[in-house]
Short mmCIF file of C-alpha atoms in Angstrom, two decimals:
data_model
loop_
_atom_site.label_atom_id
_atom_site.label_comp_id
_atom_site.label_asym_id
_atom_site.label_seq_id
_atom_site.Cartn_x
_atom_site.Cartn_y
_atom_site.Cartn_z
CA MET A 1 79.74 51.60 61.49
CA MET A 2 82.32 54.34 61.70
CA ALA A 3 84.98 53.75 64.34
CA LEU A 4 85.99 56.45 66.80
CA ILE A 5 89.13 57.06 68.72
CA ALA A 6 89.23 59.60 71.53
CA LEU A 7 92.80 60.90 71.41
CA LEU A 8 92.29 62.07 74.95
CA VAL A 9 89.06 62.12 76.98
CA THR A 10 89.30 63.14 80.63
CA LEU A 11 86.36 62.53 82.94
CA LEU A 12 85.75 64.39 86.15
CA ALA A 13 82.96 63.86 88.67
CA PRO A 14 80.82 67.00 88.95
CA LEU A 15 81.48 69.40 91.78
CA ALA A 16 85.10 68.30 92.22
CA ALA A 17 86.99 70.29 94.81
CA VAL A 18 89.80 71.36 92.46
CA PRO A 19 89.52 72.18 88.74
CA ARG A 20 91.12 69.41 86.72
CA PRO A 21 93.74 70.10 84.08
CA ALA A 22 92.33 70.49 80.60
CA VAL A 23 93.22 68.26 77.66
CA GLN A 24 96.93 67.38 77.70
CA THR A 25 97.85 65.90 74.32
CA GLN A 26 101.28 67.50 74.41
CA PHE A 27 103.34 68.94 71.62
CA GLY A 28 106.28 70.26 73.59
CA GLU A 29 109.48 68.85 72.03
CA SER A 30 107.93 65.58 70.93
CA SER A 31 108.55 63.91 67.58
CA GLY A 32 106.35 61.06 66.38
CA GLN A 33 107.23 58.85 63.46
CA ASP A 34 104.41 59.88 61.13
CA GLY A 35 106.27 59.58 57.84
CA GLY A 36 104.23 62.37 56.26
CA GLN A 37 100.86 61.11 57.51
CA ARG A 38 98.39 63.61 58.89
CA THR A 39 98.05 63.92 62.62
CA GLY A 40 95.57 65.85 64.68
CA SER A 41 95.36 66.77 68.34
CA THR A 42 94.44 69.43 70.87
CA SER A 43 96.60 70.57 73.77
CA VAL A 44 97.03 73.21 76.46
CA VAL A 45 99.73 75.64 75.33
CA SER A 46 99.21 78.43 77.87
CA PRO A 47 96.87 79.29 80.75
CA SER A 48 94.61 81.08 78.25
CA VAL A 49 94.99 79.05 75.04
CA LEU A 50 94.24 75.58 73.70
CA ALA A 51 95.84 74.70 70.37
CA THR A 52 94.12 72.46 67.85
CA PHE A 53 96.55 71.22 65.24
CA SER A 54 96.58 69.18 62.07
CA GLY A 55 99.81 68.75 60.18
CA ARG A 56 102.35 66.44 58.62
CA ARG A 57 105.95 65.55 59.20
CA GLU A 58 107.46 65.14 55.78
CA PRO A 59 110.73 63.40 54.86
CA GLY A 60 113.73 65.40 56.01
CA ASP A 61 112.03 66.50 59.25
CA LEU A 62 109.95 69.17 57.52
CA LEU A 63 107.04 70.15 59.76
CA THR A 64 104.07 71.27 57.66
CA VAL A 65 101.14 72.95 59.42
CA ASP A 66 97.91 72.27 57.56
CA ILE A 67 95.75 74.05 60.12
CA LEU A 68 96.36 75.48 63.60
CA ILE A 69 93.52 76.95 65.66
CA LEU A 70 94.39 78.90 68.80
CA TRP A 71 91.37 79.04 71.14
CA ARG A 72 91.89 81.87 73.65
CA GLY A 73 89.75 82.91 76.57
CA SER A 74 90.15 84.33 80.05
CA PRO A 75 93.12 82.86 81.98
CA GLY A 76 92.10 79.44 83.27
CA TRP A 77 88.92 79.19 81.20
CA SER A 78 89.53 75.53 80.36
CA TYR A 79 90.00 74.70 84.07
CA ARG A 80 86.47 75.62 85.15
CA ARG A 81 84.72 73.02 87.30
CA THR A 82 82.71 71.01 84.81
CA GLY A 83 81.55 67.41 84.71
CA LEU A 84 82.92 66.25 81.36
CA GLY A 85 85.84 67.25 79.25
CA GLY A 86 88.11 66.01 76.52
CA SER A 87 89.12 66.25 72.91
CA MET A 88 88.33 64.08 69.91
CA THR A 89 90.00 64.21 66.52
CA SER A 90 88.93 62.12 63.57
CA SER A 91 89.26 61.93 59.83
CA GLY A 92 87.18 60.71 56.94
CA GLY A 93 90.23 59.09 55.37
CA ALA A 94 93.45 60.10 53.66
CA SER A 95 91.73 62.86 51.65
CA GLY A 96 88.66 63.48 53.79
CA PRO A 97 88.04 66.34 56.23
CA ILE A 98 89.54 66.35 59.70
CA ASN A 99 87.01 66.99 62.45
CA PHE A 100 87.72 68.32 65.92
CA ALA A 101 85.48 68.42 68.99
CA ILE A 102 86.77 69.93 72.24
CA GLN A 103 84.65 70.03 75.38
CA GLU A 104 86.36 72.04 78.10
CA GLY A 105 85.44 74.67 80.65
CA GLY A 106 81.72 74.45 79.94
CA LEU A 107 82.24 74.93 76.19
CA LEU A 108 81.83 72.70 73.16
CA LEU A 109 84.21 73.90 70.43
CA THR A 110 83.95 72.22 67.04
CA ALA A 111 85.90 72.62 63.82
CA SER A 112 86.19 70.81 60.50
CA PHE A 113 89.05 71.25 58.04
CA ASP A 114 88.93 70.12 54.41
CA SER A 115 92.58 70.09 53.41
CA ALA A 116 91.83 69.37 49.75
CA ALA A 117 89.62 72.43 49.39
CA HIS A 118 91.52 74.40 52.10
CA VAL A 119 88.24 75.22 53.82
CA LEU A 120 87.82 75.56 57.59
CA THR A 121 84.53 75.63 59.47
CA ILE A 122 84.44 76.69 63.14
CA LEU A 123 81.19 76.30 65.07
CA GLY A 124 79.34 76.09 61.77
CA GLU A 125 80.96 79.28 60.45
CA THR A 126 83.14 79.12 57.32
CA VAL A 127 86.44 80.92 57.88
CA PRO A 128 88.04 82.67 54.85
CA LEU A 129 91.57 81.27 54.76
CA ASN A 130 93.06 82.26 51.40
CA ASP A 131 96.67 81.14 52.00
CA ALA A 132 96.43 81.21 55.81
CA ASN A 133 96.89 78.11 57.97
CA VAL A 134 96.61 79.66 61.46
CA VAL A 135 93.33 80.95 62.89
CA PHE A 136 93.02 83.07 66.04
CA VAL A 137 89.79 82.56 68.01
CA ASP A 138 89.35 84.85 71.02
CA ARG A 139 86.93 85.45 73.90
CA VAL A 140 85.82 81.82 73.83
CA ASP A 141 84.17 82.11 77.26
CA SER A 142 82.78 85.64 76.91
CA PRO A 143 79.06 86.30 76.34
CA ASP A 144 79.80 87.56 72.80
CA GLY A 145 82.25 84.78 71.97
CA PRO A 146 83.86 82.81 70.53
CA VAL A 147 85.03 85.40 68.01
CA ILE A 148 87.32 84.70 65.06
CA VAL A 149 89.74 87.63 65.22
CA GLY A 150 92.29 86.90 62.52
CA THR A 151 94.43 84.54 60.50
CA THR A 152 98.10 84.25 59.57
CA THR A 153 100.42 81.93 57.68
CA VAL A 154 103.37 79.91 58.91
CA ALA A 155 105.57 78.24 56.34
CA PRO A 156 106.91 74.67 56.62
CA ARG A 157 109.89 74.65 58.98
CA ARG A 158 113.08 72.62 59.03
CA VAL A 159 114.51 74.41 62.09
CA ALA A 160 111.44 74.51 64.34
CA LEU A 161 110.86 70.78 64.15
CA THR A 162 107.98 70.67 66.62
CA LEU A 163 104.81 72.67 67.09
CA GLY A 164 105.98 73.75 70.54
CA ALA A 165 109.14 75.24 69.07
CA LEU A 166 107.11 76.88 66.31
CA LEU A 167 104.86 78.58 68.87
CA ARG A 168 107.81 79.80 70.91
CA GLU A 169 109.85 81.09 68.00
CA THR A 170 107.10 82.80 65.99
CA PRO A 171 106.60 86.12 67.82
CA GLU A 172 103.03 86.62 66.59
CA LEU A 173 101.97 83.20 67.88
CA LEU A 174 103.85 83.47 71.17
CA ALA A 175 102.34 86.89 71.91
CA TYR A 176 98.86 85.46 71.39
CA LEU A 177 99.45 82.84 74.09
CA ARG A 178 99.79 85.51 76.82
CA CYS A 179 102.16 83.40 78.88
CA GLU A 180 102.44 86.22 81.40
CA ALA A 181 98.77 85.81 82.42
CA GLN A 182 99.17 82.99 84.91
CA LEU A 183 97.12 81.06 87.48
CA PRO A 184 97.61 80.26 91.17
CA GLU A 185 99.70 77.20 92.03
CA PRO A 186 99.47 74.26 91.73
CA ILE A 187 97.19 74.64 88.71
CA ASN A 188 99.69 76.97 87.06
CA ARG A 189 102.24 74.14 86.73
CA SER A 190 100.17 72.25 84.22
CA ALA A 191 98.62 75.32 82.60
CA MET A 192 101.97 76.92 81.79
CA ASN A 193 103.20 73.79 80.03
CA ASP A 194 106.55 73.50 78.26
CA VAL A 195 105.80 76.17 75.65
CA CYS A 196 105.30 78.96 78.17
CA LEU A 197 107.83 77.69 80.71
CA GLU A 198 110.65 77.65 78.17
CA SER A 199 109.59 81.00 76.72
CA VAL A 200 109.84 82.61 80.15
CA LEU A 201 113.15 80.88 80.91
CA ARG A 202 114.69 82.12 77.68
CA GLY A 203 113.46 85.68 78.13
CA LEU A 204 111.03 85.54 75.21
CA VAL A 205 108.19 86.69 77.49
CA THR A 206 108.88 90.09 79.03
CA ALA A 207 105.45 91.41 80.04
CA PRO A 208 104.74 91.70 83.77
CA VAL A 209 103.32 88.51 85.28
CA THR A 210 99.76 88.61 86.53
CA VAL A 211 98.06 85.90 88.61
CA THR A 212 94.29 85.48 88.50
CA PRO A 213 92.05 82.71 89.89
CA VAL A 214 90.34 80.17 87.68
CA PRO A 215 86.99 81.65 86.59
CA GLU A 216 83.81 80.28 88.11
CA GLY A 217 80.22 79.98 87.04
CA PRO A 218 78.61 78.73 83.84
CA VAL A 219 79.44 80.06 80.40
CA ILE A 220 76.53 81.41 78.37
CA ASN A 221 77.37 81.94 74.71
CA ARG A 222 76.98 80.22 71.35
CA ALA A 223 79.55 77.54 72.30
CA ALA A 224 78.07 76.72 75.71
CA ALA A 225 78.16 72.93 76.06
CA THR A 226 74.78 71.27 76.38
CA ALA A 227 75.84 67.74 75.32
CA PRO A 228 78.96 65.61 74.95
CA PRO A 229 80.96 66.14 71.74
CA ALA A 230 79.37 64.59 68.68
CA ARG A 231 81.22 61.66 67.16
CA PRO A 232 82.70 63.25 64.06
CA GLY A 233 83.95 60.21 62.15
CA PRO A 234 86.58 57.49 61.94
CA PRO A 235 89.97 57.88 63.59
CA ILE A 236 93.13 59.27 62.09
CA ARG A 237 95.14 56.47 63.73
CA PRO A 238 93.99 52.99 64.68
CA PRO A 239 93.51 52.29 68.39
CA GLY A 240 96.37 50.54 70.13
CA SER A 241 99.09 52.04 67.98
CA SER A 242 102.52 51.02 69.29
CA GLU A 243 104.29 53.81 67.45
CA GLY A 244 107.43 55.08 69.11
CA SER A 245 108.06 58.73 69.87
CA SER A 246 110.68 60.99 71.40
CA ALA A 247 110.46 64.11 73.51
CA SER A 248 112.72 66.54 75.36
CA ALA A 249 112.49 69.35 77.91
CA VAL A 250 114.41 71.49 80.40
CA VAL A 251 114.14 69.72 83.77
CA SER A 252 116.48 71.68 86.04
CA PRO A 253 118.90 74.63 86.09
CA VAL A 254 121.65 72.40 84.65
CA VAL A 255 119.88 69.47 82.95
CA PHE A 256 118.08 69.05 79.66
CA ALA A 257 116.32 65.70 79.24
CA GLY A 258 115.59 63.71 76.11
CA TRP A 259 113.68 60.44 76.09
CA PHE A 260 112.22 57.76 73.85
CA THR A 261 108.88 56.07 74.52
CA SER A 262 106.77 53.35 72.95
CA GLY A 263 103.42 51.67 73.51
CA ASP A 264 102.37 48.06 73.79
CA GLY A 265 99.32 48.37 71.56
CA ALA A 266 96.93 48.18 74.52
CA GLY A 267 97.34 51.75 75.75
CA ALA A 268 100.30 51.27 78.11
CA VAL A 269 103.31 53.53 77.56
CA ARG A 270 106.87 52.84 78.61
CA MET A 271 110.09 54.81 78.56
CA ASP A 272 112.72 53.05 76.47
CA LEU A 273 115.62 55.43 77.10
CA LEU A 274 116.15 58.62 79.12
CA VAL A 275 119.23 60.79 78.55
CA LEU A 276 119.99 63.54 81.08
CA TRP A 277 122.31 66.10 79.47
CA ARG A 278 123.96 68.14 82.26
CA GLY A 279 126.10 71.24 81.83
CA SER A 280 126.89 74.55 83.46
CA LEU A 281 124.24 76.65 85.20
CA GLY A 282 121.55 77.74 82.75
CA TRP A 283 123.30 76.35 79.66
CA ALA A 284 120.08 75.07 78.05
CA THR A 285 118.31 78.43 78.37
CA HIS A 286 120.99 80.40 76.51
CA GLY A 287 120.40 81.50 72.95
CA GLN A 288 117.26 82.32 71.02
CA SER A 289 116.84 79.13 69.00
CA SER A 290 116.09 75.59 69.91
CA GLY A 291 114.72 72.51 68.27
CA GLY A 292 114.71 68.79 68.08
CA SER A 293 114.13 66.00 65.67
CA GLY A 294 113.54 62.29 65.86
CA GLY A 295 113.87 59.51 63.35
CA GLY A 296 113.84 55.79 62.86
CA THR A 297 111.20 53.22 63.70
CA GLY A 298 109.50 52.25 66.92
CA ARG A 299 111.02 48.76 66.92
CA GLY A 300 114.59 49.18 65.70
CA ARG A 301 116.88 52.16 65.90
CA ARG A 302 115.59 55.57 66.92
CA GLY A 303 117.60 58.75 67.12
CA MET A 304 117.12 62.25 68.47
CA THR A 305 119.00 65.48 67.83
CA VAL A 306 118.41 68.35 70.25
CA ARG A 307 119.67 71.87 69.73
CA ARG A 308 120.06 73.82 72.95
CA GLY A 309 122.32 76.58 74.20
CA GLY A 310 124.22 76.76 70.93
CA LEU A 311 124.90 72.99 70.99
CA SER A 312 123.69 70.12 68.85
CA LEU A 313 123.48 66.86 70.81
CA TYR A 314 122.68 63.43 69.43
CA ALA A 315 121.32 60.34 71.17
CA ALA A 316 119.91 57.09 69.83
CA ILE A 317 118.64 53.77 71.07
CA ASP A 318 119.14 50.56 69.13
CA VAL A 319 116.96 47.58 70.03
CA THR A 320 117.44 45.73 66.76
CA ASN A 321 118.96 42.97 68.88
CA PRO A 322 116.90 42.91 72.13
CA ALA A 323 119.59 40.82 73.83
CA ALA A 324 122.23 43.50 73.19
CA ARG A 325 120.49 46.85 73.55
CA THR A 326 122.76 49.86 73.02
CA ALA A 327 122.58 53.63 73.13
CA GLN A 328 124.57 56.06 71.05
CA ILE A 329 125.62 59.30 72.70
CA GLU A 330 127.25 61.54 70.12
CA ASP A 331 129.83 59.19 68.55
CA ALA A 332 130.09 56.70 71.43
CA THR A 333 128.20 53.39 71.60
CA ILE A 334 127.03 52.58 75.14
CA PRO A 335 125.98 49.01 76.11
CA LEU A 336 122.71 49.19 78.02
CA GLY A 337 121.82 45.66 79.08
CA ASP A 338 118.60 46.18 81.04
CA HIS A 339 119.45 49.83 81.86
CA ASN A 340 117.32 52.62 80.41
CA VAL A 341 118.92 55.85 81.71
CA VAL A 342 122.16 57.49 80.57
CA LEU A 343 123.72 60.34 82.57
CA VAL A 344 125.82 62.72 80.47
CA ASP A 345 127.80 65.53 82.09
CA GLU A 346 129.87 68.56 80.99
CA VAL A 347 127.91 68.95 77.76
CA ASP A 348 129.08 72.53 77.25
CA ALA A 349 132.67 72.01 78.45
CA ALA A 350 135.62 72.30 76.09
CA THR A 351 136.19 68.55 76.37
CA GLY A 352 132.66 67.84 75.21
CA PRO A 353 129.89 65.61 76.64
CA ARG A 354 131.05 62.89 79.03
CA VAL A 355 128.98 59.78 79.77
CA VAL A 356 128.95 59.32 83.55
CA LYS A 357 126.98 56.10 84.01
CA THR A 358 123.88 54.16 83.09
CA LEU A 359 121.01 53.21 85.40
CA ARG A 360 117.71 51.39 85.41
CA VAL A 361 114.43 52.89 86.55
CA ASP A 362 110.84 51.66 86.41
CA PRO A 363 109.85 52.67 82.84
CA ARG A 364 106.07 52.93 83.25
CA LEU A 365 104.47 56.20 82.07
CA ASN A 366 100.93 57.50 82.23
CA GLU A 367 101.54 59.31 78.95
CA PRO A 368 104.66 60.04 76.85
CA ARG A 369 105.32 63.54 78.22
CA GLN A 370 105.16 62.76 81.96
CA ILE A 371 108.84 62.04 82.44
CA GLU A 372 108.79 63.65 85.89
CA ALA A 373 107.15 60.53 87.31
CA VAL A 374 110.08 58.40 86.11
CA ILE A 375 112.76 60.75 87.42
CA ALA A 376 111.09 61.05 90.82
CA ARG A 377 111.26 57.26 91.29
CA LEU A 378 115.03 57.22 91.68
CA PRO A 379 116.67 59.59 94.21
CA GLU A 380 119.96 59.46 92.30
CA LEU A 381 118.26 60.98 89.26
CA VAL A 382 116.67 63.74 91.34
CA GLN A 383 120.08 64.54 92.86
CA TYR A 384 121.63 64.65 89.38
CA LEU A 385 119.29 67.51 88.47
CA ARG A 386 120.98 69.85 91.01
CA CYS A 387 117.80 71.80 91.64
CA ASP A 388 119.57 73.41 94.58
CA LEU A 389 121.46 75.64 92.14
CA LYS A 390 119.91 79.03 91.43
CA LEU A 391 119.69 81.05 88.23
CA THR A 392 120.76 84.68 88.51
CA ASP A 393 117.58 86.00 86.92
CA ALA A 394 114.82 86.02 89.57
CA ARG A 395 112.04 85.71 86.99
CA GLN A 396 113.66 82.69 85.40
CA GLN A 397 114.31 81.14 88.81
CA THR A 398 110.62 81.37 89.71
CA THR A 399 109.81 79.36 86.61
CA MET A 400 112.61 76.91 87.36
CA ASP A 401 111.18 76.38 90.85
CA ALA A 402 107.93 75.24 89.25
CA ILE A 403 109.82 72.87 86.93
CA CYS A 404 111.88 71.35 89.75
CA ALA A 405 108.78 70.89 91.89
CA ARG A 406 107.45 68.47 89.27
CA PHE A 407 110.40 66.17 89.75
CA GLY A 408 110.50 66.24 93.53
CA GLY A 409 113.54 68.49 93.26
CA ARG A 410 112.39 71.03 95.84
#
């Protein structure tokens, strides 16, 4: 019997008072250790768009996009009050097709991609790809939708080392996200996600912001969900994977965070190391390029390079000897003991990054991207963020307020 892994399935009792967030398998600035293996997932990338992705990380941190589907509807479409939602991704093996099933906002969206033949099928419709690897699907919750409105091609990237960075730094893809079309708080905090938040902070989104409520009522079109997603095949990854990963994000007006996580094989996730890089006001939002890369194994040494504000910063954790855990910050080796947080200050000063201290915090995570829960557990970490400081750009400050609110910083 074919096995099935639900990469993320979120259940909600019908008639809940508040729409739940849609699927949250994040890309952001995360870097898994896939070693060229295919991965597949679906995530919220803007209030209007879910992204379904299948790709590979090749040796040398080359991110190859095999297929990327951007499902766009009215702002908040995936947050409609519905009883069941989630995303499943599965594969028929190393050379078999990858199948996707997304049930959100009263819709059942299905796709199958045969990488060997370079053939994509969406809702039973074959999509002419030629050399394209990105497909734009629009009006997913309209009576005449979903409609396939176009395709484009993105080449393998060595600079944009994550899908989130690729979306932000490819103008055609970023424009399709419509990050300016936002939702009322508090739903907007999760709907905007890191892709849109960083794009607004860095001035990549310039259209006037609009705020509209989450749509209500059933959806009646060819993708209207009448049953749970069909089980499309065996999993891409075995259940209980303990693979390590790394991620990073802007967390305050002066701090950029990078962290390493790992699992215990039973679904629990822990934070192995958190590095808070602090500099001058707005330093991490300067410049038009950013990126990050991770390397190593989940059980030995893992490293991360982040490129922000014209700087390249390196951090690593070494647990080869569990009795003598260390971190590397730039060229310095830092003994950790049982600590799992490193505070680094003055990252953009002439004297260079300065390690302030190390701390320990409860490392439990609900999922690898939810670092705000860890930071909020320790008042000293919240204070280190300096969320009381204000950016000069009012538009950017509004977005920063939303970021700081996640960490208990306001």
